[in-house]
Coordinates of C-alpha atoms in Angstrom, one line a residue:
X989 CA 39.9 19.2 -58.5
X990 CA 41.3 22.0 -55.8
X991 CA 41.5 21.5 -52.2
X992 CA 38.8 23.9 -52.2
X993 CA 36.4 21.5 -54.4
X994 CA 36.9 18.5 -52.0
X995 CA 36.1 20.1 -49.0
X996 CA 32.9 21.5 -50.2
X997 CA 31.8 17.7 -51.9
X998 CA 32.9 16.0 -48.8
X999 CA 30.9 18.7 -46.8
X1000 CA 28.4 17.7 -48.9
X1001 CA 28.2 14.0 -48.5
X1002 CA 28.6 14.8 -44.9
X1003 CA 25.1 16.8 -44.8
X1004 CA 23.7 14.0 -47.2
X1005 CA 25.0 11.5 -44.3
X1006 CA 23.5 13.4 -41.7
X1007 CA 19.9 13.9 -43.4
X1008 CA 20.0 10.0 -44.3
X1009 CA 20.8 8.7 -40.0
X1010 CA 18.0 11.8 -39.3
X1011 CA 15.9 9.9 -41.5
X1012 CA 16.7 6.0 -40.4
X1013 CA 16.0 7.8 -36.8
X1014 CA 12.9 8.8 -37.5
X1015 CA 11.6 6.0 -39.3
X1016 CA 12.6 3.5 -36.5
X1017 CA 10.9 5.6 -34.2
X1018 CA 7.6 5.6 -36.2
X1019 CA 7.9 1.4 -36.6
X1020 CA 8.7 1.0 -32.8
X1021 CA 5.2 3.6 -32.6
X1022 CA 3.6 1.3 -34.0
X1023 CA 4.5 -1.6 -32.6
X1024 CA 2.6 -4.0 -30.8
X1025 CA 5.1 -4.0 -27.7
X1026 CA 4.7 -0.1 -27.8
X1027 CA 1.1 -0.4 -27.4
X1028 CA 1.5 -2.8 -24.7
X1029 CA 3.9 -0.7 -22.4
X1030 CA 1.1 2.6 -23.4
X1031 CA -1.3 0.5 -21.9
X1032 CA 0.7 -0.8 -19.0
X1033 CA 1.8 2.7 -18.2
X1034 CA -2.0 4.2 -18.3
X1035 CA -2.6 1.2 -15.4
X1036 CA -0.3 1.8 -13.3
X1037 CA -1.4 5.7 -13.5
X1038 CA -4.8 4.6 -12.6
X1039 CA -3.8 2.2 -10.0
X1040 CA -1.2 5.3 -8.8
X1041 CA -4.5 7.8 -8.9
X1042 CA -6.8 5.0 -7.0
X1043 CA -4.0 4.1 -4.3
X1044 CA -3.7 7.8 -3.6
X1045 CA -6.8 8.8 -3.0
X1046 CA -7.7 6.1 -1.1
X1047 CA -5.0 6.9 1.4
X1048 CA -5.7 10.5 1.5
X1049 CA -9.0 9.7 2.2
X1050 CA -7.8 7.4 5.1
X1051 CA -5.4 10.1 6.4
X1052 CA -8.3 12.2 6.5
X1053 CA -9.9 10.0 8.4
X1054 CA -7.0 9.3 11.4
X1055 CA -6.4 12.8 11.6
X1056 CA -10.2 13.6 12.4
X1057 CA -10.5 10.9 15.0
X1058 CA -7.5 12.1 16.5
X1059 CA -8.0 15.1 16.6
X1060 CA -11.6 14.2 18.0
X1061 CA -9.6 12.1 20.9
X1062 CA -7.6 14.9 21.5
X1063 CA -9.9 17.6 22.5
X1064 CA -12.0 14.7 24.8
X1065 CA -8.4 14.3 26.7
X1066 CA -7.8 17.7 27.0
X1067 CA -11.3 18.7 28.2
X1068 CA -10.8 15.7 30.8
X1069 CA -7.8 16.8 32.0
X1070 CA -9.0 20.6 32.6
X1071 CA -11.9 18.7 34.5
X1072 CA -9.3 17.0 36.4
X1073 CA -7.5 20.1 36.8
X1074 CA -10.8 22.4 38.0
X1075 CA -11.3 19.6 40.7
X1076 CA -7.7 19.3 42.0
X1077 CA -7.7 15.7 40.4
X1078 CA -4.4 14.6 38.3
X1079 CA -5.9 12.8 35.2
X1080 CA -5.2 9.3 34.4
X1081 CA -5.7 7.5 31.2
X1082 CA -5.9 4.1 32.5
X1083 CA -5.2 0.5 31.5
X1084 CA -6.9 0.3 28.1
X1085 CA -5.1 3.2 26.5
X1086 CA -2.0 0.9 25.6
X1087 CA -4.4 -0.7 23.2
X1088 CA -4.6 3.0 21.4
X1089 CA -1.1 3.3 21.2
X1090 CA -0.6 -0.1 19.4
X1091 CA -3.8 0.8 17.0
X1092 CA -1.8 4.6 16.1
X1093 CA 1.5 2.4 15.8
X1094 CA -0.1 -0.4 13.3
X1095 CA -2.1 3.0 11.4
X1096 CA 0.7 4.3 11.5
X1097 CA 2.9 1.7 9.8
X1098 CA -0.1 0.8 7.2
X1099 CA 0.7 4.3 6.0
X1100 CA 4.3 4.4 5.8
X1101 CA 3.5 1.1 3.4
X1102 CA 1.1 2.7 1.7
X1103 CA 3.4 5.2 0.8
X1104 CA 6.3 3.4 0.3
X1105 CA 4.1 1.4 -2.5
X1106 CA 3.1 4.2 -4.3
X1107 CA 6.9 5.3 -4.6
X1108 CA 8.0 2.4 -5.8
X1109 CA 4.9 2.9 -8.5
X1110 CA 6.5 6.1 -9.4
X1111 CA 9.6 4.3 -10.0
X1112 CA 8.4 1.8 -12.3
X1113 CA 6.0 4.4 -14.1
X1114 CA 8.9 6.6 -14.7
X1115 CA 11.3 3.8 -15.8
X1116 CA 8.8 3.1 -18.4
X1117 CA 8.8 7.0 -19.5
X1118 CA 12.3 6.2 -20.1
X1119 CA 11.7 3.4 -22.3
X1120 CA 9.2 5.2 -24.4
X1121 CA 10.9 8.3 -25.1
X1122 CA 14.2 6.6 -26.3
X1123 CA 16.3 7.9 -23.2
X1124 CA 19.0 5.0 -22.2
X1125 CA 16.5 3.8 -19.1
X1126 CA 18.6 3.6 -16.2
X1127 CA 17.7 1.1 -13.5
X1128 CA 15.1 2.6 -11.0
X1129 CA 17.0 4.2 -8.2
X1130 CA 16.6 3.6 -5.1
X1131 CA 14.4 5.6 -2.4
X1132 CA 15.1 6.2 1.6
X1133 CA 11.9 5.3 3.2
X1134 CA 10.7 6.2 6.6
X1135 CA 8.9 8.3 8.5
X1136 CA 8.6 12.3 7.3
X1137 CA 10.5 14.4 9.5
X1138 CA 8.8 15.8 12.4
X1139 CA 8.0 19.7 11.4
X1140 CA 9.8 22.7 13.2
X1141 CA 6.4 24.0 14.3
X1142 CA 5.4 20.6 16.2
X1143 CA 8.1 20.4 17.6
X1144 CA 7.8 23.8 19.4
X1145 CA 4.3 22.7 20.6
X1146 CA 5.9 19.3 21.6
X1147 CA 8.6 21.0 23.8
X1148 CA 5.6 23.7 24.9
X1149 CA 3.1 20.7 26.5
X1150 CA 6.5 19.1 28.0
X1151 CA 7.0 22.6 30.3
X1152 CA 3.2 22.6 30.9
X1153 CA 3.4 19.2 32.7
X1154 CA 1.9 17.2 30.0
X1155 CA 3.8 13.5 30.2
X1156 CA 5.7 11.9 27.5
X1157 CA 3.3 9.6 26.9
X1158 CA 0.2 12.2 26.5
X1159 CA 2.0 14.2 23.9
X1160 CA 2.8 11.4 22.2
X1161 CA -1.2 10.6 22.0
X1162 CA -1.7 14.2 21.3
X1163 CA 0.9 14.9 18.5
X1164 CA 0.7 11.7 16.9
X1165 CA 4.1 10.8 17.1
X1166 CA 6.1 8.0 18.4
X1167 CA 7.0 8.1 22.3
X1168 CA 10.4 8.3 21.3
X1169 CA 10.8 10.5 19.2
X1170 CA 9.0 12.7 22.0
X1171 CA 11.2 12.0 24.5
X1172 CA 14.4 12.9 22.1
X1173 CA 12.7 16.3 21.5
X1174 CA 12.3 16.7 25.2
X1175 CA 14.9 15.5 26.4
X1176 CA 16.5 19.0 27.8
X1177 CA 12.9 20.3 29.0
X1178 CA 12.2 21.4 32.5
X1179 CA 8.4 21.1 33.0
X1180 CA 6.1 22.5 35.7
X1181 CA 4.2 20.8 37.6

């Protein structure tokens, strides 16, 4: 037999090697398909999606919500401090509106858990992807929480209320944002008075 001959039969049982782990492949995948445990995590996987689905709407619908009322709180302020302003008065909110700031604080941090559940949802539902399509699953990484960054565009009008004479404290009400994180994006503003 030439040197020539060998190389081709060895090619040969190389090709026959190849088709026969192509074909263990493929027939593991279609037991573990229909597997019980496969089911199971198919099943567990469409749950968490409907949980995911439910979870989300249910805080977009309470999003809704908060931003309506606040925005409903913020034209009443500003239409009592243009009365205020007609009659020479300088508007004050009173005792009672500490109580509104530590209801937007407590809203405020139901949402940021809200959201910070529905990541970790995300994690577990795509660990499980992992699983299932035969990818080593690496563990679920970990997320920065915290609160979304305040937008360039709010923090012009921010700045904008600041030189109008607006205080600290009513842009925070107005913006929906903390005091201060207010006051740092004020904190070089000259305001008229």
């Amino acid at each position: 037999m030439t040197n020539k001959d060998r190389i081709d039969s060895l090619k040969q049982e190389l090709s026959e090697a190849y088709e026969q782990i192509n074909n263990l492949k493929k027939k593991a995948n279609d037991d573990f398909s229909a597997s019980s445990e496969y089911t199971r995590m198919q099943q567990e996987i469409k749950g968490l999606k409907l949980m995911q689905s439910i979870e989300e709407k249910h805080l977009e619908s309470k999003i809704k919500h908060d931003k309506d009322l606040l925005q409903q709180i913020m034209k009443i302020r500003k239409d009592n401090v243009a009365l205020c302003r007609e009659h020479g008065i300088e508007y004050w909110e009173g005792l009672t509106q500490t109580d509104r700031y530590s209801d937007i604080h407590e809203l405020e941090n139901k949402v940021a858990n809200l959201e910070a559940k529905i990541v970790a949802k995300n994690i577990v539902i795509e660990h499980l992807k992992d699983l299932l399509s035969g990818r080593d699953p690496l563990a679920p990484k970990e997320t920065v929480m915290g609160r979304k960054p305040i937008p360039d565009e709010q923090k012009e009008r921010i700045k904008s209320y600041r030189r109008q004479g607006y205080t600290l404290k009513e842009i925070s009400t107005m913006e929906g944002v903390s005091l201060g994180a207010v006051s740092g994006i004020c904190k070089d503003i000259k305001f008229h008075t």
